[in-house]
CSV table of C-alpha atoms in Angstrom, one decimal:
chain,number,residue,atom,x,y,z
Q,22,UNK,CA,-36.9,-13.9,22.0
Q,23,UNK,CA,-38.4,-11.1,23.8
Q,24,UNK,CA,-40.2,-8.5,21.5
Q,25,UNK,CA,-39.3,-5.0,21.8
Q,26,UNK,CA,-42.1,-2.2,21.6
Q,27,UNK,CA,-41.7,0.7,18.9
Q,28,UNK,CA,-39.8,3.3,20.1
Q,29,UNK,CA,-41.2,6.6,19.4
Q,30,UNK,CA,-39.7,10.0,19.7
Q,31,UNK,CA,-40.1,10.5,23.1
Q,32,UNK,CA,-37.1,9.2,25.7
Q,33,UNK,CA,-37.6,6.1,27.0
Q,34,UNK,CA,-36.0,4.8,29.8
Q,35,UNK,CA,-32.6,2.6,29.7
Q,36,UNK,CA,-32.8,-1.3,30.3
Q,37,UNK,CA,-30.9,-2.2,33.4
Q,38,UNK,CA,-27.4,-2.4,33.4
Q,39,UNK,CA,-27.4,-6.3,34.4
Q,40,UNK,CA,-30.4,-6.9,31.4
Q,41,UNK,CA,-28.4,-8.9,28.7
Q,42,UNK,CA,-30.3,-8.4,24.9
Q,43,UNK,CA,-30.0,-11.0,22.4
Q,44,UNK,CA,-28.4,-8.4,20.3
Q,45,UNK,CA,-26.9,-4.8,20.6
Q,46,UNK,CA,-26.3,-2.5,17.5
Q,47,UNK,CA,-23.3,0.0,17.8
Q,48,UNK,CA,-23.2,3.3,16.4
Q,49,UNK,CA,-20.6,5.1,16.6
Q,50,UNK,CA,-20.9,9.0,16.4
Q,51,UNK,CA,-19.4,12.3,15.7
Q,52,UNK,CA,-21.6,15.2,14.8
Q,53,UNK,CA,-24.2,13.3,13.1
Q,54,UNK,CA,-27.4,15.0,14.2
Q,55,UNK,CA,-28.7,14.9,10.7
Q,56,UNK,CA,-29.5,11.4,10.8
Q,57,UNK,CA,-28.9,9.8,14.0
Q,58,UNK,CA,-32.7,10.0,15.1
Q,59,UNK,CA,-33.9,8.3,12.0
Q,60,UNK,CA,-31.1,5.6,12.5
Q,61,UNK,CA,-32.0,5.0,16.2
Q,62,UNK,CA,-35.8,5.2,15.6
Q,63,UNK,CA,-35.3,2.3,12.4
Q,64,UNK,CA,-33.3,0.2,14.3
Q,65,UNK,CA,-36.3,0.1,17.4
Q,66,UNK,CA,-38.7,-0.5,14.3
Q,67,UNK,CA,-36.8,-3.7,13.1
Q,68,UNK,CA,-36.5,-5.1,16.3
Q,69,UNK,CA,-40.1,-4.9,17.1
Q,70,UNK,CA,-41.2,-5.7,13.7
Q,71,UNK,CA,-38.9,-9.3,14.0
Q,72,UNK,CA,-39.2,-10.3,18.0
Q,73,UNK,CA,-36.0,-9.0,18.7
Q,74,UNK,CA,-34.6,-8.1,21.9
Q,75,UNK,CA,-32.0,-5.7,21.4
Q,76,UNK,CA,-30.4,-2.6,22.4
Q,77,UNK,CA,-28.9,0.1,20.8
Q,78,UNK,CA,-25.6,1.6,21.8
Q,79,UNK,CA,-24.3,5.0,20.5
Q,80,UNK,CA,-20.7,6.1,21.2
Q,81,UNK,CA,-20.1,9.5,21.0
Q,82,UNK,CA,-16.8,10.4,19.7
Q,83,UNK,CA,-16.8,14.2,21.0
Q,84,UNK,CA,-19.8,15.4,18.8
Q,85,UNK,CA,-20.2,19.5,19.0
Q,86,UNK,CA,-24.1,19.2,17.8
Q,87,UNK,CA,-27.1,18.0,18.9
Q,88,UNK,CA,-26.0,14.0,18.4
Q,89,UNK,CA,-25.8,13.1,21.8
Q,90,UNK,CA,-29.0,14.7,22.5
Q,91,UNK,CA,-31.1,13.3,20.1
Q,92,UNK,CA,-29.8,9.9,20.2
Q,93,UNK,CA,-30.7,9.7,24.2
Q,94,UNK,CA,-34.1,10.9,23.0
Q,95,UNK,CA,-34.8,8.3,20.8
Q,96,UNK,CA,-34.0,5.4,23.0
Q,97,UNK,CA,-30.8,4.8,22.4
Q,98,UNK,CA,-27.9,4.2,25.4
Q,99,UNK,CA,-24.8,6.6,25.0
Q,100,UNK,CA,-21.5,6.0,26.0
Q,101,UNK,CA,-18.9,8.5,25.5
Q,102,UNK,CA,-15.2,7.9,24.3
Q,103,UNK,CA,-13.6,11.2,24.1
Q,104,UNK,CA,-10.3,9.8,22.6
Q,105,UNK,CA,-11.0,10.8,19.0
Q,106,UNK,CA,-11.0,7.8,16.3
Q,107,UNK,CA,-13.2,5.2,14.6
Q,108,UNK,CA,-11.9,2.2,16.0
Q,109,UNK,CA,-11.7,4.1,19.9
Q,110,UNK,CA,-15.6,4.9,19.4
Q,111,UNK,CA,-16.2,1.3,18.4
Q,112,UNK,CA,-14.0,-0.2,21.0
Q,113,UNK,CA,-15.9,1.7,24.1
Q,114,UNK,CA,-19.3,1.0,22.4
Q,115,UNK,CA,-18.7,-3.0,22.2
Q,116,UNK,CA,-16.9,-2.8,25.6
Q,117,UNK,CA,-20.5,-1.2,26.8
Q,118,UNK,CA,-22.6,-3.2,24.7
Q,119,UNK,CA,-24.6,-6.1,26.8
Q,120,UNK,CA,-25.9,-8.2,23.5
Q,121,UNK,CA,-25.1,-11.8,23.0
Q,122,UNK,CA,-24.5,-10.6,19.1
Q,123,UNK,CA,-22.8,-7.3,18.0
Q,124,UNK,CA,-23.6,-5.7,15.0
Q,125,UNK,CA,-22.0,-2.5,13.9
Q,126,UNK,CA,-23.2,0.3,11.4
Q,127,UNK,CA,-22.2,3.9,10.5
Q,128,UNK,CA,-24.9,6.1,12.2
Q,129,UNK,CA,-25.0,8.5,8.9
Q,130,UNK,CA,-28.2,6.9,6.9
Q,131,UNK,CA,-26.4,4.9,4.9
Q,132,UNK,CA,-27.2,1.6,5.8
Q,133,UNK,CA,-30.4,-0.3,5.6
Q,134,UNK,CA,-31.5,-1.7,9.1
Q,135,UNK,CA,-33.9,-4.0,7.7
Q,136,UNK,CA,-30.6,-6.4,7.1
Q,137,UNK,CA,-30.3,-6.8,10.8
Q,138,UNK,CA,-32.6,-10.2,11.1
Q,139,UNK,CA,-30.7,-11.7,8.0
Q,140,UNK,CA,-27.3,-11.3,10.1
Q,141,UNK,CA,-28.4,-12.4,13.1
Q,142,UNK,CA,-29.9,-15.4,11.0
Q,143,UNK,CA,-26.6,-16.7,9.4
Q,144,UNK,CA,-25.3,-16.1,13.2
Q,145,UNK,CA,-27.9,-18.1,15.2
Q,146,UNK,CA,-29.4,-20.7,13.1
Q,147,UNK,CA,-26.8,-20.8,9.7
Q,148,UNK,CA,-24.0,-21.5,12.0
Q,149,UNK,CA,-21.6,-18.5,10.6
Q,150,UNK,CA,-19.2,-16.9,12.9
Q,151,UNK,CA,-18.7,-13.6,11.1
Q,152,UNK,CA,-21.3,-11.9,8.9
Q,153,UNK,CA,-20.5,-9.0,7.1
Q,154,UNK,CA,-22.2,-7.2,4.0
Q,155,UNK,CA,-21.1,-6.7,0.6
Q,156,UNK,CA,-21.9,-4.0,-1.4
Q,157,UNK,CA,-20.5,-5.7,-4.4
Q,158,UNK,CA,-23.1,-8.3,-4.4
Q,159,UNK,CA,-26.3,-7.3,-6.2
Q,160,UNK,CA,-25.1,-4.2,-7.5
Q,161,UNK,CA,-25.3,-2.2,-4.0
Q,162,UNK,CA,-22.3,0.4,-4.2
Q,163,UNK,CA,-24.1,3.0,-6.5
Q,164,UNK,CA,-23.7,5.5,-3.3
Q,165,UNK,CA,-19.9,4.8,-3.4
Q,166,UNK,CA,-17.9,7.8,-4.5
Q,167,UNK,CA,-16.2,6.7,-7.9
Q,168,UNK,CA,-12.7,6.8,-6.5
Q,169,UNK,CA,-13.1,4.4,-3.7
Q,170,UNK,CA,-16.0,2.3,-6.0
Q,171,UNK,CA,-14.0,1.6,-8.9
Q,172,UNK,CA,-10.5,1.8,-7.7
Q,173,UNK,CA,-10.1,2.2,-4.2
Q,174,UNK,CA,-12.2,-0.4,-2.3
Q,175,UNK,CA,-11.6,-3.5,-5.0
Q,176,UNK,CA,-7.8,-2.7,-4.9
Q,177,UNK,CA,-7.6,-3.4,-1.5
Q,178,UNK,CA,-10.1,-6.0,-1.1
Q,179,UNK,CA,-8.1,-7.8,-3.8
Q,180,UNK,CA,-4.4,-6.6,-1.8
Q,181,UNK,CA,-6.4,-8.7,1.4
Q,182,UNK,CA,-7.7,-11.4,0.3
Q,183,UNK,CA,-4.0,-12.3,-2.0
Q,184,UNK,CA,-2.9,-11.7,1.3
Q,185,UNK,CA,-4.5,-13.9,3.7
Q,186,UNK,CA,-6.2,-16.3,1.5
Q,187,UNK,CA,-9.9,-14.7,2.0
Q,188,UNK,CA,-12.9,-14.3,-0.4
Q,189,UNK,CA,-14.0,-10.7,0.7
Q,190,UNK,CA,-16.0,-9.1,-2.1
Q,191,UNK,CA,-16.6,-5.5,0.1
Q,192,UNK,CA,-13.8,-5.2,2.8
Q,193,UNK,CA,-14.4,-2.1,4.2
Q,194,UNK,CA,-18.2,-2.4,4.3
Q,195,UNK,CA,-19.0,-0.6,7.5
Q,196,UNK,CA,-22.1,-3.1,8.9
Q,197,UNK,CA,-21.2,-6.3,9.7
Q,198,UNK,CA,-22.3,-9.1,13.0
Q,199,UNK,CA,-20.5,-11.2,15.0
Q,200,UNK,CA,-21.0,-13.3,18.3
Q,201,UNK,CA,-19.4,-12.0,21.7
Q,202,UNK,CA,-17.3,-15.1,21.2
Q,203,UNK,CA,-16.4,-13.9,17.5
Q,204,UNK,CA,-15.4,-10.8,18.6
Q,205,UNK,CA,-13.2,-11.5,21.6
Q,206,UNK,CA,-11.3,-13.9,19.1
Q,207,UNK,CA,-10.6,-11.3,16.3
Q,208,UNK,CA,-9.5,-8.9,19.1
Q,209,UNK,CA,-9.2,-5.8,17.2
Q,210,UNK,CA,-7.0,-2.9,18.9
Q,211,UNK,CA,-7.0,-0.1,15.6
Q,212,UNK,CA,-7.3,2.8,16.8
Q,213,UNK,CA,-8.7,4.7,13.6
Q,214,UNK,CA,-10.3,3.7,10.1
Q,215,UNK,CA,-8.2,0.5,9.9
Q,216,UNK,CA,-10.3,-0.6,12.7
Q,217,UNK,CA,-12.9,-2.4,10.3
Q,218,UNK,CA,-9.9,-3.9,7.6
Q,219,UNK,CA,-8.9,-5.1,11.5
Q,220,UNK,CA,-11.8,-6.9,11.8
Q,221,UNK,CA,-11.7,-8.5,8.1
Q,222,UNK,CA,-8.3,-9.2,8.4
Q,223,UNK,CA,-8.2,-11.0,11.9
Q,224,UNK,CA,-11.3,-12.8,11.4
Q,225,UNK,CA,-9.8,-14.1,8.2
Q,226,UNK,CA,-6.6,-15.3,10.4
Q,227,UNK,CA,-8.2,-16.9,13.2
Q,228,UNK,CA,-10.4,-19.3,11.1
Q,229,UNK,CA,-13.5,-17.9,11.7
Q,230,UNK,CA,-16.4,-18.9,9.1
Q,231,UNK,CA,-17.6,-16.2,7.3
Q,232,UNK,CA,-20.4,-15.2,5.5
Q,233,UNK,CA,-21.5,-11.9,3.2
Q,234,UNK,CA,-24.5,-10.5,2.6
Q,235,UNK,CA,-25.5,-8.4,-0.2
Q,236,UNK,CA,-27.0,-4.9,0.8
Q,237,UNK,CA,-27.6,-1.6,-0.5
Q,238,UNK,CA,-25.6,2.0,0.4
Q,239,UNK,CA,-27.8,4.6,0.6
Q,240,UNK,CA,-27.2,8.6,0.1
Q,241,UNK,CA,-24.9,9.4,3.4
Q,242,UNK,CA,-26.2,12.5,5.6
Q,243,UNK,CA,-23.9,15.0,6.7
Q,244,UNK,CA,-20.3,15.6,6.4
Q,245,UNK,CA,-18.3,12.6,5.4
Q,246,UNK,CA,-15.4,11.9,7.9
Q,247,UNK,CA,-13.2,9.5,5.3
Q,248,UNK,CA,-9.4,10.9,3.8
Q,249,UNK,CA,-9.1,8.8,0.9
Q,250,UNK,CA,-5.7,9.2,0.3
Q,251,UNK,CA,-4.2,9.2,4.0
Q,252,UNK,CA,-7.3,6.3,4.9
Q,253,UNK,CA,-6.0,4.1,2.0
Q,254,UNK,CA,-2.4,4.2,2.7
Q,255,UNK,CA,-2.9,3.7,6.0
Q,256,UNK,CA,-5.1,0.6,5.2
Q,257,UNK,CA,-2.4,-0.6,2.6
Q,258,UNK,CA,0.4,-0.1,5.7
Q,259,UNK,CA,-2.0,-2.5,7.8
Q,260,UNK,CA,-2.2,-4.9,5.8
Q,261,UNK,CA,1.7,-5.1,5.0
Q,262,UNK,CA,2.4,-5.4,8.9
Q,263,UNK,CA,-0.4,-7.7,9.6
Q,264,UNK,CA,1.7,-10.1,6.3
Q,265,UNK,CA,4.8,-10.5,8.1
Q,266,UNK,CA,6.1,-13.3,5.6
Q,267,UNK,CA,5.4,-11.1,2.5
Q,268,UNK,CA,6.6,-8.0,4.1
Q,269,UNK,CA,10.0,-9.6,6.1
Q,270,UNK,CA,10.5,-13.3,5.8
Q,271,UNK,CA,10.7,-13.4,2.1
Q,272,UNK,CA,12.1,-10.3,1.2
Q,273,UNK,CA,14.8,-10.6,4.0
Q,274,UNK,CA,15.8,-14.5,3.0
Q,275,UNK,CA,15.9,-13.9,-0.4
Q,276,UNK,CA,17.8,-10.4,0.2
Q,277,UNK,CA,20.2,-12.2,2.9
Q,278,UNK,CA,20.9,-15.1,0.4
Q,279,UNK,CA,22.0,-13.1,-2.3
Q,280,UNK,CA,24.5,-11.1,-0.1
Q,281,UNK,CA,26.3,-14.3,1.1
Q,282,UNK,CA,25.9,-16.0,-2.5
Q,283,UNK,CA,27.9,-12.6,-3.6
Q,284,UNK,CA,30.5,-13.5,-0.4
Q,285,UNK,CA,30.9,-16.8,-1.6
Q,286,UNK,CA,31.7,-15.5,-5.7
Q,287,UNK,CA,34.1,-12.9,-3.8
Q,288,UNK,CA,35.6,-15.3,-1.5
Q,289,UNK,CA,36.5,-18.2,-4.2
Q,290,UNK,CA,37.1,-16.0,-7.0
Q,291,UNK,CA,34.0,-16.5,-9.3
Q,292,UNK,CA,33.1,-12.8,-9.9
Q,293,UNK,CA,35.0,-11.3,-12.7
Q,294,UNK,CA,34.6,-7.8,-13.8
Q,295,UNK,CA,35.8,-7.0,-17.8
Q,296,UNK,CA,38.2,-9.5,-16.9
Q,297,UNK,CA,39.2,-8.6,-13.8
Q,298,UNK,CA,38.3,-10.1,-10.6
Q,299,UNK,CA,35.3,-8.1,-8.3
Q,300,UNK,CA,37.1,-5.2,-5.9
Q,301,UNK,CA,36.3,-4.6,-2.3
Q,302,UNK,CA,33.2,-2.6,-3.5
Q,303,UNK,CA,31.4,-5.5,-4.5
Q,304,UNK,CA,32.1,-6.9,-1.1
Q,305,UNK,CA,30.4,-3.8,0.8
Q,306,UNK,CA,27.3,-4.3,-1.5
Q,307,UNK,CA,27.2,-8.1,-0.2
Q,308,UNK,CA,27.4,-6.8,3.3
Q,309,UNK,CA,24.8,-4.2,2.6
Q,310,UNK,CA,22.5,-7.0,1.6
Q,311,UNK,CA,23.0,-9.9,4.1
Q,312,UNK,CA,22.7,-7.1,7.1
Q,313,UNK,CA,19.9,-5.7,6.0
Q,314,UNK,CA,18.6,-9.4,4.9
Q,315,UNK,CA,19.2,-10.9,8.0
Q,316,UNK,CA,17.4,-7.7,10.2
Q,317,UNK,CA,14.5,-8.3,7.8
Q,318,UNK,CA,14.3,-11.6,8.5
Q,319,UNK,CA,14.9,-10.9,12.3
Q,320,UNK,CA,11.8,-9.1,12.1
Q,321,UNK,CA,9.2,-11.5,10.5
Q,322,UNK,CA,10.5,-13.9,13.1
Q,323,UNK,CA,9.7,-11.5,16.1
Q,324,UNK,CA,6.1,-10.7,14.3
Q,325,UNK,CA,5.3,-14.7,13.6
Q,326,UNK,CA,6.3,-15.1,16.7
Q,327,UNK,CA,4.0,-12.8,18.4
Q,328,UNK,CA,1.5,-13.9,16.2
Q,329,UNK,CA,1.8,-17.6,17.3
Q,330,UNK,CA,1.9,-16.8,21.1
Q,331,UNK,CA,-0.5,-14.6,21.2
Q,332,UNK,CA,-2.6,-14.1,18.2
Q,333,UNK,CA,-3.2,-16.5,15.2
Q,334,UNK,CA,-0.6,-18.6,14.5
Q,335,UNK,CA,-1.7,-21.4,16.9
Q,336,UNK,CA,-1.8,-24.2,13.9
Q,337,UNK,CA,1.5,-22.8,12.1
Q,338,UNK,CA,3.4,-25.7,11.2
Q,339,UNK,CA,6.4,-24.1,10.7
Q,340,UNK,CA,6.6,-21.8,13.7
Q,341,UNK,CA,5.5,-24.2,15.9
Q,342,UNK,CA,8.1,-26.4,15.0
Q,343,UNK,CA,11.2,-23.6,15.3
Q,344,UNK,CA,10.1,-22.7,18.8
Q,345,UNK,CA,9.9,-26.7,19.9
Q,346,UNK,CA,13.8,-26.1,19.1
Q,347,UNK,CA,14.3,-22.4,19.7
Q,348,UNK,CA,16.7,-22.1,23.0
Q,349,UNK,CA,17.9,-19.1,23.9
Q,350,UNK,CA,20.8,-20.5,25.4
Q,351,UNK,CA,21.8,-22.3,21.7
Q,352,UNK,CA,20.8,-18.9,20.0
Q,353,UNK,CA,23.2,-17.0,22.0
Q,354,UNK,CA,25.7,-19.3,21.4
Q,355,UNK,CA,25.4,-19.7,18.0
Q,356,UNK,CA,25.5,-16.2,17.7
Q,357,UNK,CA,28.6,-15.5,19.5
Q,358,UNK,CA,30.0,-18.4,17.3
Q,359,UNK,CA,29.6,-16.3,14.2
Q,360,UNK,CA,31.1,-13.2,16.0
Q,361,UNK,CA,34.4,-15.0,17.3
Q,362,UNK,CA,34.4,-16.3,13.4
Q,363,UNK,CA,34.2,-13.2,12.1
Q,364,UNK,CA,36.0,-11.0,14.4
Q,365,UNK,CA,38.7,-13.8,13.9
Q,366,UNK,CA,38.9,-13.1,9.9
Q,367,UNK,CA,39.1,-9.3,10.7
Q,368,UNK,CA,42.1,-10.2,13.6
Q,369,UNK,CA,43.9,-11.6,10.8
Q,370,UNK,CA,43.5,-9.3,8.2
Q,371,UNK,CA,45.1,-6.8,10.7
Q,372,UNK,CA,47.6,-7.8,11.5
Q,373,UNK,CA,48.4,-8.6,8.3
Q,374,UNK,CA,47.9,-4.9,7.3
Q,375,UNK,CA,50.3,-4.0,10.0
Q,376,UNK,CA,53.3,-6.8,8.7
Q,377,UNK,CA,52.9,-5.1,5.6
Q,378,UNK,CA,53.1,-1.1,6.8
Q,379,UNK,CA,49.8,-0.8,5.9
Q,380,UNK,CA,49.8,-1.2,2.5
Q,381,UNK,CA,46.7,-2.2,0.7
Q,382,UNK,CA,45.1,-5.6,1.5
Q,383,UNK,CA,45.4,-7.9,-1.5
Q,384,UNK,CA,42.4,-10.0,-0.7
Q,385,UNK,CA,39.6,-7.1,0.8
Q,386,UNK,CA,37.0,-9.5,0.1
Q,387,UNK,CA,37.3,-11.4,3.3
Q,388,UNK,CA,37.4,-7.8,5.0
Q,389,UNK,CA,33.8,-7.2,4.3
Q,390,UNK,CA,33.0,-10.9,5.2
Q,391,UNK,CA,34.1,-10.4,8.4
Q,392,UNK,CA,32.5,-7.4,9.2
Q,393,UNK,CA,29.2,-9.2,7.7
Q,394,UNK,CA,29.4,-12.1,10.2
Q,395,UNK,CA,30.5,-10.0,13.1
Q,396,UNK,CA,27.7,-7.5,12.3
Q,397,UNK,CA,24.8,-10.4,12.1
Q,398,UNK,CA,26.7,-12.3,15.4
Q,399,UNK,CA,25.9,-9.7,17.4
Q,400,UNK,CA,22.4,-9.2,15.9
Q,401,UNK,CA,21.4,-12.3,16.4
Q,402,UNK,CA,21.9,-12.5,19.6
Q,403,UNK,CA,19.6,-9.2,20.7
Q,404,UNK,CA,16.8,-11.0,18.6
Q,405,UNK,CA,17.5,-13.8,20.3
Q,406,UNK,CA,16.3,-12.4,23.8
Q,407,UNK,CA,13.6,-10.4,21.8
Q,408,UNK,CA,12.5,-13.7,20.5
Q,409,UNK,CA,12.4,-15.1,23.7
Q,410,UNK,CA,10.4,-12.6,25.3
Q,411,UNK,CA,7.6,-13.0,23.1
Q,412,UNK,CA,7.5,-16.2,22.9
Q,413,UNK,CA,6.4,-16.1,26.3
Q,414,UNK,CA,2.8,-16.8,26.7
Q,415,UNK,CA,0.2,-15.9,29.2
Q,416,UNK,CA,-1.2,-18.3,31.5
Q,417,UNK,CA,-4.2,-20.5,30.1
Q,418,UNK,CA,-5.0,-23.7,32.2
Q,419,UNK,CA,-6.9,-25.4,29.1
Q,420,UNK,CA,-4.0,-24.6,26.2
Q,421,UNK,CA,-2.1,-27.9,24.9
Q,422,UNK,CA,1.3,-28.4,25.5
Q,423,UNK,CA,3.8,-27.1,23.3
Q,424,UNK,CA,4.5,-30.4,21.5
Q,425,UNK,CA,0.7,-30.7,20.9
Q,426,UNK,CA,1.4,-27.7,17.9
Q,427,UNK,CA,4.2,-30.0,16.2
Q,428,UNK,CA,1.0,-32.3,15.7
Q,429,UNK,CA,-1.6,-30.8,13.6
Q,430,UNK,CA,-2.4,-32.1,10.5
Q,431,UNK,CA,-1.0,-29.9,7.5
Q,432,UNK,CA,-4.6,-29.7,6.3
Q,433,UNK,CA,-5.2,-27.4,9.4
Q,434,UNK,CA,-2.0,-25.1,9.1
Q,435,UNK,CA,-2.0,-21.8,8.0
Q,436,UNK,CA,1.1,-19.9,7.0
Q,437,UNK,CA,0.3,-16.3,6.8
């Protein structure tokens, strides 16, 4: 590795634009002239300090002070995302960034630079794809306000990793390390603070082998930028989308289940009431539940199977296996099959109602069983061709053919 000279306060000169670092550090920044200096200036210390040949890349995120400034004077390289947002500032830094390894930090003071040879240690010679640290471990989070240290960070951590299976002690620990590779697999696209659970979350889902190290928060400088109430919900939210089988698949088969199992008591008489058998208003309750079942389930399938063509879900099992058989063609017809059935039952029920001048229907429960299977017939078929659409994948000369999923051993599969 090529060893860096200390940087001192005076502006030094950018690398060329072809140079490629062994590592680049990415700060992201808005208004923090209190401590990005110091930051900048620690950083150049560590890398001379250790052999390392690295960069430092600060984004600025529409800063009013003297940030840009100063960082520029210290030796850093500044890029400039005007698009407001954490995730948009770290996004245009690591698009900018020329290192072989990433590493990300928060540019207010709080983080101990002195970590960064231990990261790139588990990266380079430990093997690890994703390093992140851990505030948790070895008693580090004495900086963390008491709302997000005792309730706020562990709750979620502990939402994530029941989630996806992960061992995250510090989830939203804001310096963490990663190859080029690494990062191009996880391929976040957050926008704001759910940028970093992003990261966690997809690294987590894509396999990647993951390691924490235990550092130490220090007192942050300058005005804190973090919402706890709004960030955590909106973290919470993340994580329920990026779970699309806790969030839609079981909730909507369960959900759809019990509205046909009510059908079926309707249908064959097994639902009494105080001795008298279940009215049509049962039978709208079982519709109400095997729609909005069946649309629930709709949508986990359309999120696994974006997920599988594009993100994650390469070694599902299951998914791979219903797109082997999914046709569009048999979908469509399957789906106009439960139309014509149930458009049948409410044909006949009509003109029934007519014959008898309109008089009330003696069996109304196969009135709302029709209008269930005409409803989900014509349902289906629209998530069908949505289905189908995603399920398209880009071109990629070296990918296996489909059939190649169906054979992965069940030891490999995930099912997120």
């Amino acid at each position: 590795m090529v060893v860096s000279k200390e940087r001192t306060r005076a502006p030094v000169q950018a690398e060329p634009e072809t140079s490629s670092p062994l590592v680049s550090v990415v700060l992201p920044c808005l208004n923090e002239e209190d401590a990005i200096g110091e930051c900048v200036d620690d950083i150049f210390r560590v890398f001379a300090a250790n052999a390392i040949d690295g960069e430092v890349v600060v984004c600025d995120n529409g800063s009013s002070d003297a940030s840009v400034a100063i960082a520029q004077s210290h030796g850093a390289r500044v890029v400039h995302q005007p698009r407001r947002g954490y995730g948009n500032a770290y996004l245009k830094g690591f698009t900018h960034a020329r290192g072989r390894y990433l590493v990300m930090a928060d540019a207010d003071g709080t983080y101990d630079f002195r970590h960064i040879p231990d990261f790139l240690r588990a990266l380079t010679d430990e093997g690890y794809d994703f390093v992140t640290g851990s505030r948790y471990l070895g008693g580090g989070h004495a900086e963390i306000k008491s709302l997000h240290r005792w309730f706020g960070n562990p709750a979620l951590t502990r939402i994530l990793n029941m989630m996806f299976r992960s061992r995250f002690t510090d989830v939203y620990c804001g310096m963490r390390a990663f190859s080029r590779d690494a990062y191009e697999t996880v391929k976040p696209m957050n926008r704001g603070m759910e940028f970093n659970l992003e990261l966690a979350i997809n690294a987590a889902l894509s396999g990647l082998k993951i390691k924490e190290i235990p550092i130490r928060l220090g007192a942050r400088k300058g005005m804190s930028k973090l919402r706890t109430f709004r960030d955590g919900w909106r973290s919470l939210r993340m994580m329920l989308l990026y779970s699309p089988n806790k969030l839609f698949l079981w909730p909507g088969f369960l959900l759809m289940a019990m509205g046909f199992g009510l059908h079926a008591a309707l249908v064959f008489g097994l639902l009494y009431f105080d001795g008298r058998p279940a009215s049509a208003v049962t039978g709208v309750f079982a519709t109400i539940a095997s729609v909005v079942g069946f649309q629930t389930l709709s949508l986990g399938l359309q999120a696994k199977s974006y997920s599988w063509s594009r993100r994650f879900d390469r070694n599902n099992r299951l998914i791979a296996r219903f797109h082997a058989h999914f046709r569009l063609e048999r979908a469509l017809l399957l789906g106009g099959l439960v139309t014509l059935a149930g458009m049948t039952i409410l044909a006949i029920l009509v003109g029934e109602w007519i014959q008898s001048d309109l008089l009330p229907l003696p069996r109304p429960e196969w009135a709302s069983l029709g209008a269930t299977l005409t409803i989900i017939g014509i349902m289906s078929q629209f998530s069908a061709l949505l289905i189908s659409a995603m399920a398209v994948q880009p071109y990629n000369e070296d990918a296996p053919p489909p059939s190649a999923d169906l054979r992965v051993s069940r030891a490999e599969s995930t099912n997120h």
